């Protein structure tokens, strides 16, 4: 049997992090080839091509690094890879995977993984996660599912996955949908059909900065005004409940939304924003009248990345409204 060709790139994070001595903390040091070499049995499931891309803590992976990783992954597929795996820090996987997913149009799986425990820790999970990610990347059933996140033998869609624990090995969840699949006896078992893929977003043609603000008790919206005045190109507000802000905050939304796009998401952690339920000042109905867009099912961080991609791609207001509507909707009809 010919083994699938899988390309693996390392971007840093805990999975790559070791300590120079007992007194210092771990920092990213190991590259893709070293990670691959640490996984027993990997050579029996795939032909691996390994390359180092970055050696970063994941909070420092930015838009430029994501674009470089995307270009690398596309080139690997064009050169014949059956699937691609990126290893990186877990702190930002829910963001990088989603951003990559907005642009990934190949049928071949692009799988992101990491580790909650560093390689020198007892019970390090990196090797098991890398093996599971390679298995998922090589499976025909993983094709046409966009970007997947594989952690702790669970498979998540980039669209829904979140890091929900700072330290636990089982840190990743998709609160709305559950995982799309699981790694069982050396293969992927999918629990949900593939969601229809949305049309790709245009490639970035300009710089864009999008602020993410969380509304809180007594918040009068001063930070949103400051963000607008500081030249941000868009603002996402993680609002109360299904998308609300206090009276004093709401008064500023007309002004801000007249200049730059304002997207209202929820700070609750699960569930969509509403459109037509509450009618008080600061409610979703009021904020929509004032010119804000609602994020729908998009979690605030993912809404920020979508708005960034739209602004960087040169989208105008109607295109932003349309994309938020499509990406914010539940993916299956009904
Ligand atoms: N701080 C690390 C990072 O995101 C955490 C991890 O990799 O799990 O780079």
mmCIF file of C-alpha atoms and ligand atoms in Angstrom:
data_model
loop_
_atom_site.group_PDB
_atom_site.id
_atom_site.type_symbol
_atom_site.label_atom_id
_atom_site.label_comp_id
_atom_site.label_asym_id
_atom_site.label_seq_id
_atom_site.Cartn_x
_atom_site.Cartn_y
_atom_site.Cartn_z
ATOM 1 C CA UNK A 1 0.000 0.000 0.000
ATOM 2 C CA UNK A 2 1.374 3.435 -0.903
ATOM 3 C CA UNK A 3 1.438 5.729 2.078
ATOM 4 C CA UNK A 4 -0.034 9.237 1.659
ATOM 5 C CA UNK A 5 2.416 12.102 1.252
ATOM 6 C CA UNK A 6 1.881 14.534 4.108
ATOM 7 C CA UNK A 7 3.750 17.808 4.567
ATOM 8 C CA UNK A 8 4.339 19.009 8.131
ATOM 9 C CA UNK A 9 5.462 22.518 9.070
ATOM 10 C CA UNK A 10 6.312 23.821 12.534
ATOM 11 C CA UNK A 11 5.377 27.317 13.682
ATOM 12 C CA UNK A 12 6.449 27.047 17.363
ATOM 13 C CA UNK A 13 4.281 26.793 20.504
ATOM 14 C CA UNK A 14 4.348 24.360 23.417
ATOM 15 C CA UNK A 15 4.639 21.362 21.114
ATOM 16 C CA UNK A 16 8.079 22.706 20.113
ATOM 17 C CA UNK A 17 9.079 24.172 23.486
ATOM 18 C CA UNK A 18 11.877 22.964 25.726
ATOM 19 C CA UNK A 19 13.791 24.535 28.622
ATOM 20 C CA UNK A 20 17.512 25.261 28.439
ATOM 21 C CA UNK A 21 17.858 24.420 32.160
ATOM 22 C CA UNK A 22 15.717 23.596 35.178
ATOM 23 C CA UNK A 23 15.431 27.250 36.258
ATOM 24 C CA UNK A 24 14.097 28.729 32.996
ATOM 25 C CA UNK A 25 10.718 28.340 31.320
ATOM 26 C CA UNK A 26 10.166 26.513 28.069
ATOM 27 C CA UNK A 27 10.465 28.383 24.752
ATOM 28 C CA UNK A 28 9.941 27.152 21.169
ATOM 29 C CA UNK A 29 13.078 25.339 19.975
ATOM 30 C CA UNK A 30 12.183 22.079 18.184
ATOM 31 C CA UNK A 31 11.434 22.177 14.481
ATOM 32 C CA UNK A 32 9.158 20.030 12.327
ATOM 33 C CA UNK A 33 11.834 17.421 11.560
ATOM 34 C CA UNK A 34 12.572 16.957 15.276
ATOM 35 C CA UNK A 35 8.859 16.710 16.096
ATOM 36 C CA UNK A 36 8.329 14.132 13.368
ATOM 37 C CA UNK A 37 11.321 12.119 14.610
ATOM 38 C CA UNK A 38 9.790 12.000 18.108
ATOM 39 C CA UNK A 39 6.608 10.191 17.032
ATOM 40 C CA UNK A 40 6.784 6.385 17.209
ATOM 41 C CA UNK A 41 5.256 4.715 14.173
ATOM 42 C CA UNK A 42 4.744 7.854 12.111
ATOM 43 C CA UNK A 43 6.734 6.417 9.208
ATOM 44 C CA UNK A 44 4.220 3.536 9.041
ATOM 45 C CA UNK A 45 1.257 5.814 8.317
ATOM 46 C CA UNK A 46 2.606 8.485 5.953
ATOM 47 C CA UNK A 47 5.561 9.653 3.904
ATOM 48 C CA UNK A 48 6.442 12.860 5.699
ATOM 49 C CA UNK A 49 8.048 15.978 4.333
ATOM 50 C CA UNK A 50 8.953 18.268 7.255
ATOM 51 C CA UNK A 51 9.876 21.969 7.143
ATOM 52 C CA UNK A 52 10.390 24.642 9.803
ATOM 53 C CA UNK A 53 8.402 27.835 9.147
ATOM 54 C CA UNK A 54 8.548 29.828 12.405
ATOM 55 C CA UNK A 55 9.599 29.425 16.004
ATOM 56 C CA UNK A 56 6.972 31.604 17.705
ATOM 57 C CA UNK A 57 4.722 31.575 20.764
ATOM 58 C CA UNK A 58 1.292 31.461 19.198
ATOM 59 C CA UNK A 59 0.142 34.879 20.437
ATOM 60 C CA UNK A 60 2.874 36.306 18.206
ATOM 61 C CA UNK A 61 1.677 34.599 15.029
ATOM 62 C CA UNK A 62 0.261 37.482 13.014
ATOM 63 C CA UNK A 63 -1.444 38.010 9.679
ATOM 64 C CA UNK A 64 1.863 37.914 7.760
ATOM 65 C CA UNK A 65 2.835 34.558 9.292
ATOM 66 C CA UNK A 66 -0.628 33.132 8.568
ATOM 67 C CA UNK A 67 -0.376 34.208 4.959
ATOM 68 C CA UNK A 68 3.085 32.651 4.674
ATOM 69 C CA UNK A 69 1.805 29.385 6.185
ATOM 70 C CA UNK A 70 -1.146 29.418 3.775
ATOM 71 C CA UNK A 71 1.118 29.944 0.758
ATOM 72 C CA UNK A 72 3.423 27.160 1.964
ATOM 73 C CA UNK A 73 0.500 24.756 2.436
ATOM 74 C CA UNK A 74 -0.910 25.560 -1.004
ATOM 75 C CA UNK A 75 2.504 24.985 -2.574
ATOM 76 C CA UNK A 76 2.815 21.616 -0.818
ATOM 77 C CA UNK A 77 -0.543 20.478 -2.198
ATOM 78 C CA UNK A 78 0.367 21.750 -5.657
ATOM 79 C CA UNK A 79 3.561 19.692 -5.410
ATOM 80 C CA UNK A 80 1.558 16.533 -4.688
ATOM 81 C CA UNK A 81 0.926 16.400 -0.919
ATOM 82 C CA UNK A 82 -2.256 14.509 0.004
ATOM 83 C CA UNK A 83 -2.632 16.698 3.090
ATOM 84 C CA UNK A 84 -0.823 19.293 5.184
ATOM 85 C CA UNK A 85 -0.244 19.599 8.943
ATOM 86 C CA UNK A 86 0.788 22.759 10.780
ATOM 87 C CA UNK A 87 2.083 22.493 14.361
ATOM 88 C CA UNK A 88 1.748 25.623 16.458
ATOM 89 C CA UNK A 89 0.957 27.029 19.890
ATOM 90 C CA UNK A 90 -2.508 26.247 21.131
ATOM 91 C CA UNK A 91 -3.259 29.740 22.428
ATOM 92 C CA UNK A 92 -4.186 31.042 18.986
ATOM 93 C CA UNK A 93 -5.176 27.865 17.088
ATOM 94 C CA UNK A 94 -8.855 28.876 17.054
ATOM 95 C CA UNK A 95 -7.859 32.094 15.263
ATOM 96 C CA UNK A 96 -5.184 30.873 12.847
ATOM 97 C CA UNK A 97 -7.282 27.860 11.820
ATOM 98 C CA UNK A 98 -10.301 30.076 11.149
ATOM 99 C CA UNK A 99 -8.287 32.642 9.194
ATOM 100 C CA UNK A 100 -6.667 29.907 7.093
ATOM 101 C CA UNK A 101 -10.103 28.369 6.534
ATOM 102 C CA UNK A 102 -11.384 31.637 5.023
ATOM 103 C CA UNK A 103 -8.864 31.208 2.201
ATOM 104 C CA UNK A 104 -8.278 27.441 1.936
ATOM 105 C CA UNK A 105 -10.007 26.172 -1.193
ATOM 106 C CA UNK A 106 -8.081 22.978 -1.862
ATOM 107 C CA UNK A 107 -9.880 19.645 -1.392
ATOM 108 C CA UNK A 108 -6.835 18.327 0.491
ATOM 109 C CA UNK A 109 -7.068 18.596 4.285
ATOM 110 C CA UNK A 110 -5.166 21.341 6.099
ATOM 111 C CA UNK A 111 -4.864 20.223 9.726
ATOM 112 C CA UNK A 112 -3.614 22.323 12.638
ATOM 113 C CA UNK A 113 -2.380 20.771 15.869
ATOM 114 C CA UNK A 114 -0.296 21.587 18.939
ATOM 115 C CA UNK A 115 0.222 20.369 22.478
ATOM 116 C CA UNK A 116 -0.871 21.345 25.957
ATOM 117 C CA UNK A 117 2.208 19.779 27.572
ATOM 118 C CA UNK A 118 5.726 20.487 26.398
ATOM 119 C CA UNK A 119 7.943 17.633 25.111
ATOM 120 C CA UNK A 120 9.900 17.269 28.384
ATOM 121 C CA UNK A 121 6.754 16.997 30.555
ATOM 122 C CA UNK A 122 5.464 13.659 31.821
ATOM 123 C CA UNK A 123 2.619 12.587 29.555
ATOM 124 C CA UNK A 124 3.550 15.032 26.791
ATOM 125 C CA UNK A 125 0.675 15.066 24.294
ATOM 126 C CA UNK A 126 2.546 16.507 21.300
ATOM 127 C CA UNK A 127 3.589 13.183 19.684
ATOM 128 C CA UNK A 128 0.056 11.719 19.951
ATOM 129 C CA UNK A 129 -1.444 14.924 18.555
ATOM 130 C CA UNK A 130 1.002 15.003 15.651
ATOM 131 C CA UNK A 131 0.300 11.349 14.833
ATOM 132 C CA UNK A 132 -3.464 11.995 14.969
ATOM 133 C CA UNK A 133 -3.102 15.106 12.803
ATOM 134 C CA UNK A 134 -1.102 13.207 10.178
ATOM 135 C CA UNK A 135 -3.688 10.399 10.182
ATOM 136 C CA UNK A 136 -6.476 12.953 9.699
ATOM 137 C CA UNK A 137 -4.557 14.736 6.936
ATOM 138 C CA UNK A 138 -4.074 11.478 5.043
ATOM 139 C CA UNK A 139 -7.705 10.316 5.164
ATOM 140 C CA UNK A 140 -9.892 10.579 2.069
ATOM 141 C CA UNK A 141 -12.854 11.329 4.368
ATOM 142 C CA UNK A 142 -11.121 14.525 5.557
ATOM 143 C CA UNK A 143 -11.143 16.028 2.059
ATOM 144 C CA UNK A 144 -13.345 19.038 1.239
ATOM 145 C CA UNK A 145 -13.770 19.883 4.914
ATOM 146 C CA UNK A 146 -11.540 22.955 4.896
ATOM 147 C CA UNK A 147 -9.229 23.474 7.858
ATOM 148 C CA UNK A 148 -9.460 20.983 10.729
ATOM 149 C CA UNK A 149 -8.029 21.208 14.239
ATOM 150 C CA UNK A 150 -6.938 17.893 15.760
ATOM 151 C CA UNK A 151 -6.208 17.811 19.499
ATOM 152 C CA UNK A 152 -6.472 14.967 22.013
ATOM 153 C CA UNK A 153 -7.903 12.570 19.412
ATOM 154 C CA UNK A 154 -10.799 14.892 18.636
ATOM 155 C CA UNK A 155 -11.285 16.575 15.268
ATOM 156 C CA UNK A 156 -12.840 20.053 15.120
ATOM 157 C CA UNK A 157 -13.930 22.337 12.284
ATOM 158 C CA UNK A 158 -11.976 25.617 12.274
ATOM 159 C CA UNK A 159 -15.294 27.462 12.038
ATOM 160 C CA UNK A 160 -16.447 26.320 15.505
ATOM 161 C CA UNK A 161 -13.425 25.321 17.574
ATOM 162 C CA UNK A 162 -12.350 27.223 20.692
ATOM 163 C CA UNK A 163 -9.685 26.831 23.340
ATOM 164 C CA UNK A 164 -11.738 26.608 26.541
ATOM 165 C CA UNK A 165 -9.151 25.724 29.180
ATOM 166 C CA UNK A 166 -5.763 27.234 29.944
ATOM 167 C CA UNK A 167 -4.019 23.985 30.876
ATOM 168 C CA UNK A 168 -6.135 20.852 30.443
ATOM 169 C CA UNK A 169 -5.118 18.312 27.800
ATOM 170 C CA UNK A 170 -8.771 18.329 26.716
ATOM 171 C CA UNK A 171 -8.729 22.115 26.172
ATOM 172 C CA UNK A 172 -10.460 22.313 22.786
ATOM 173 C CA UNK A 173 -14.195 22.247 22.252
ATOM 174 C CA UNK A 174 -16.724 23.221 19.641
ATOM 175 C CA UNK A 175 -19.479 24.338 22.011
ATOM 176 C CA UNK A 176 -22.168 24.735 19.363
ATOM 177 C CA UNK A 177 -21.662 21.542 17.404
ATOM 178 C CA UNK A 178 -19.320 19.223 19.276
ATOM 179 C CA UNK A 179 -16.307 17.822 17.439
ATOM 180 C CA UNK A 180 -16.761 16.839 13.789
ATOM 181 C CA UNK A 181 -14.902 13.616 14.350
ATOM 182 C CA UNK A 182 -12.649 11.446 16.472
ATOM 183 C CA UNK A 183 -9.475 9.456 15.900
ATOM 184 C CA UNK A 184 -10.339 5.819 16.523
ATOM 185 C CA UNK A 185 -7.958 2.894 16.025
ATOM 186 C CA UNK A 186 -5.710 4.755 13.635
ATOM 187 C CA UNK A 187 -8.383 6.400 11.490
ATOM 188 C CA UNK A 188 -10.824 9.306 11.535
ATOM 189 C CA UNK A 189 -14.494 8.662 12.231
ATOM 190 C CA UNK A 190 -16.560 11.674 11.213
ATOM 191 C CA UNK A 191 -19.667 12.426 13.259
ATOM 192 C CA UNK A 192 -21.039 15.208 11.046
ATOM 193 C CA UNK A 193 -21.276 15.604 7.264
ATOM 194 C CA UNK A 194 -19.003 18.212 5.699
ATOM 195 C CA UNK A 195 -20.625 21.665 5.779
ATOM 196 C CA UNK A 196 -20.907 23.373 2.369
ATOM 197 C CA UNK A 197 -17.797 25.450 1.667
ATOM 198 C CA UNK A 198 -18.361 29.181 1.220
ATOM 199 C CA UNK A 199 -16.833 31.103 -1.679
ATOM 200 C CA UNK A 200 -13.232 32.116 -0.928
ATOM 201 C CA UNK A 201 -12.527 35.639 0.251
ATOM 202 C CA UNK A 202 -10.473 37.866 -2.033
ATOM 203 C CA UNK A 203 -6.761 37.930 -1.174
ATOM 204 C CA UNK A 204 -5.644 40.873 0.998
ATOM 205 C CA UNK A 205 -4.700 43.958 -0.999
ATOM 206 C CA UNK A 206 -4.243 46.474 1.838
ATOM 207 C CA UNK A 207 -3.425 46.749 5.532
ATOM 208 C CA UNK A 208 -6.335 46.722 7.960
ATOM 209 C CA UNK A 209 -6.674 47.029 11.726
ATOM 210 C CA UNK A 210 -9.754 45.760 13.546
ATOM 211 C CA UNK A 211 -10.271 46.411 17.264
ATOM 212 C CA UNK A 212 -11.929 43.808 19.468
ATOM 213 C CA UNK A 213 -13.618 45.303 22.529
ATOM 214 C CA UNK A 214 -15.650 43.605 25.208
ATOM 215 C CA UNK A 215 -18.534 45.594 26.667
ATOM 216 C CA UNK A 216 -18.845 45.494 30.455
ATOM 217 C CA UNK A 217 -20.947 46.857 33.298
ATOM 218 C CA UNK A 218 -20.983 50.663 33.316
ATOM 219 C CA UNK A 219 -19.208 50.794 29.935
ATOM 220 C CA UNK A 220 -19.890 54.107 28.177
ATOM 221 C CA UNK A 221 -18.195 53.223 24.887
ATOM 222 C CA UNK A 222 -15.207 55.543 25.318
ATOM 223 C CA UNK A 223 -12.806 52.826 24.115
ATOM 224 C CA UNK A 224 -14.840 52.346 20.925
ATOM 225 C CA UNK A 225 -14.628 56.093 20.236
ATOM 226 C CA UNK A 226 -10.879 56.027 20.913
ATOM 227 C CA UNK A 227 -10.441 53.072 18.558
ATOM 228 C CA UNK A 228 -12.257 54.945 15.798
ATOM 229 C CA UNK A 229 -10.195 58.080 16.439
ATOM 230 C CA UNK A 230 -6.972 56.044 16.491
ATOM 231 C CA UNK A 231 -7.638 55.026 12.885
ATOM 232 C CA UNK A 232 -8.894 51.478 13.283
ATOM 233 C CA UNK A 233 -10.672 50.328 10.123
ATOM 234 C CA UNK A 234 -13.352 48.362 11.959
ATOM 235 C CA UNK A 235 -14.536 47.404 15.442
ATOM 236 C CA UNK A 236 -15.974 44.188 16.817
ATOM 237 C CA UNK A 237 -17.782 44.542 20.124
ATOM 238 C CA UNK A 238 -18.344 41.421 22.224
ATOM 239 C CA UNK A 239 -21.625 42.611 23.668
ATOM 240 C CA UNK A 240 -23.835 41.417 26.492
ATOM 241 C CA UNK A 241 -26.092 38.408 25.879
ATOM 242 C CA UNK A 242 -27.314 38.097 22.319
ATOM 243 C CA UNK A 243 -25.597 41.354 21.295
ATOM 244 C CA UNK A 244 -26.306 44.332 23.557
ATOM 245 C CA UNK A 245 -24.503 47.340 25.043
ATOM 246 C CA UNK A 246 -25.446 49.847 27.796
ATOM 247 C CA UNK A 247 -27.527 52.974 26.969
ATOM 248 C CA UNK A 248 -24.514 55.306 27.115
ATOM 249 C CA UNK A 249 -22.493 53.041 24.796
ATOM 250 C CA UNK A 250 -25.357 52.747 22.269
ATOM 251 C CA UNK A 251 -25.457 56.561 21.770
ATOM 252 C CA UNK A 252 -22.038 56.434 20.077
ATOM 253 C CA UNK A 253 -22.749 53.579 17.669
ATOM 254 C CA UNK A 254 -24.453 55.730 14.953
ATOM 255 C CA UNK A 255 -21.429 57.998 14.826
ATOM 256 C CA UNK A 256 -18.857 55.238 14.753
ATOM 257 C CA UNK A 257 -20.783 53.031 12.298
ATOM 258 C CA UNK A 258 -21.110 55.981 9.904
ATOM 259 C CA UNK A 259 -17.308 56.005 9.621
ATOM 260 C CA UNK A 260 -16.191 52.379 10.019
ATOM 261 C CA UNK A 261 -17.918 48.966 10.200
ATOM 262 C CA UNK A 262 -19.077 47.973 13.690
ATOM 263 C CA UNK A 263 -19.885 44.311 14.316
ATOM 264 C CA UNK A 264 -21.739 43.195 17.429
ATOM 265 C CA UNK A 265 -20.930 39.690 18.706
ATOM 266 C CA UNK A 266 -21.632 38.060 22.059
ATOM 267 C CA UNK A 267 -19.368 37.800 25.076
ATOM 268 C CA UNK A 268 -21.272 34.754 26.404
ATOM 269 C CA UNK A 269 -19.172 32.054 24.728
ATOM 270 C CA UNK A 270 -21.935 30.182 22.905
ATOM 271 C CA UNK A 271 -25.046 30.882 20.878
ATOM 272 C CA UNK A 272 -25.820 33.386 18.110
ATOM 273 C CA UNK A 273 -26.599 37.072 18.327
ATOM 274 C CA UNK A 274 -30.259 37.934 17.740
ATOM 275 C CA UNK A 275 -31.739 40.350 15.177
ATOM 276 C CA UNK A 276 -35.351 40.923 16.141
ATOM 277 C CA UNK A 277 -35.962 40.021 19.782
ATOM 278 C CA UNK A 278 -35.131 43.008 22.021
ATOM 279 C CA UNK A 279 -36.182 46.579 21.303
ATOM 280 C CA UNK A 280 -34.636 48.732 24.074
ATOM 281 C CA UNK A 281 -31.813 51.249 23.636
ATOM 282 C CA UNK A 282 -28.632 49.206 23.251
ATOM 283 C CA UNK A 283 -30.480 46.088 22.062
ATOM 284 C CA UNK A 284 -29.723 44.348 18.787
ATOM 285 C CA UNK A 285 -32.716 45.996 17.049
ATOM 286 C CA UNK A 286 -31.510 49.422 18.219
ATOM 287 C CA UNK A 287 -27.870 48.744 17.274
ATOM 288 C CA UNK A 288 -28.850 47.500 13.799
ATOM 289 C CA UNK A 289 -30.851 50.747 13.310
ATOM 290 C CA UNK A 290 -27.772 52.677 14.338
ATOM 291 C CA UNK A 291 -25.782 50.970 11.536
ATOM 292 C CA UNK A 292 -24.100 48.040 13.291
ATOM 293 C CA UNK A 293 -23.831 44.542 11.814
ATOM 294 C CA UNK A 294 -24.565 41.434 13.881
ATOM 295 C CA UNK A 295 -22.043 38.564 14.034
ATOM 296 C CA UNK A 296 -24.654 35.788 14.125
ATOM 297 C CA UNK A 297 -23.022 32.511 15.128
ATOM 298 C CA UNK A 298 -19.509 33.890 14.760
ATOM 299 C CA UNK A 299 -17.669 34.118 18.052
ATOM 300 C CA UNK A 300 -16.173 37.602 18.570
ATOM 301 C CA UNK A 301 -12.552 36.637 17.789
ATOM 302 C CA UNK A 302 -13.607 34.896 14.586
ATOM 303 C CA UNK A 303 -15.856 37.851 13.654
ATOM 304 C CA UNK A 304 -12.801 40.103 14.051
ATOM 305 C CA UNK A 305 -10.770 37.922 11.681
ATOM 306 C CA UNK A 306 -13.559 37.817 9.106
ATOM 307 C CA UNK A 307 -13.901 41.616 9.271
ATOM 308 C CA UNK A 308 -10.125 41.928 8.939
ATOM 309 C CA UNK A 309 -10.133 39.656 5.865
ATOM 310 C CA UNK A 310 -12.987 41.619 4.291
ATOM 311 C CA UNK A 311 -11.383 45.008 4.913
ATOM 312 C CA UNK A 312 -7.938 43.785 3.815
ATOM 313 C CA UNK A 313 -9.555 42.377 0.659
ATOM 314 C CA UNK A 314 -11.078 45.777 -0.147
ATOM 315 C CA UNK A 315 -14.739 44.871 0.548
ATOM 316 C CA UNK A 316 -17.250 47.720 0.653
ATOM 317 C CA UNK A 317 -20.171 47.982 3.116
ATOM 318 C CA UNK A 318 -22.670 45.869 1.134
ATOM 319 C CA UNK A 319 -20.021 43.157 0.631
ATOM 320 C CA UNK A 320 -19.256 43.202 4.382
ATOM 321 C CA UNK A 321 -22.966 42.913 5.219
ATOM 322 C CA UNK A 322 -23.349 40.030 2.778
ATOM 323 C CA UNK A 323 -20.287 38.126 4.029
ATOM 324 C CA UNK A 324 -21.261 38.560 7.691
ATOM 325 C CA UNK A 325 -24.687 37.250 6.840
ATOM 326 C CA UNK A 326 -23.269 34.175 5.088
ATOM 327 C CA UNK A 327 -20.456 33.374 7.532
ATOM 328 C CA UNK A 328 -22.576 34.231 10.569
ATOM 329 C CA UNK A 329 -25.346 31.847 9.580
ATOM 330 C CA UNK A 330 -25.539 28.223 10.731
ATOM 331 C CA UNK A 331 -23.887 26.313 7.872
ATOM 332 C CA UNK A 332 -26.606 23.796 7.091
ATOM 333 C CA UNK A 333 -30.022 24.913 5.821
ATOM 334 C CA UNK A 334 -33.037 24.534 8.126
HETATM 335 N N1 LIG B 1 1.760 29.555 25.047
HETATM 336 C C1 LIG B 1 1.783 28.463 24.122
HETATM 337 C C2 LIG B 1 1.552 28.986 22.720
HETATM 338 O O1 LIG B 1 0.408 29.201 22.349
HETATM 339 C C3 LIG B 1 0.734 27.510 24.498
HETATM 340 C C4 LIG B 1 0.675 26.253 23.702
HETATM 341 O O2 LIG B 1 1.318 26.077 22.695
HETATM 342 O O3 LIG B 1 -0.094 25.385 24.144
HETATM 343 O O4 LIG B 1 2.496 29.161 22.003
#
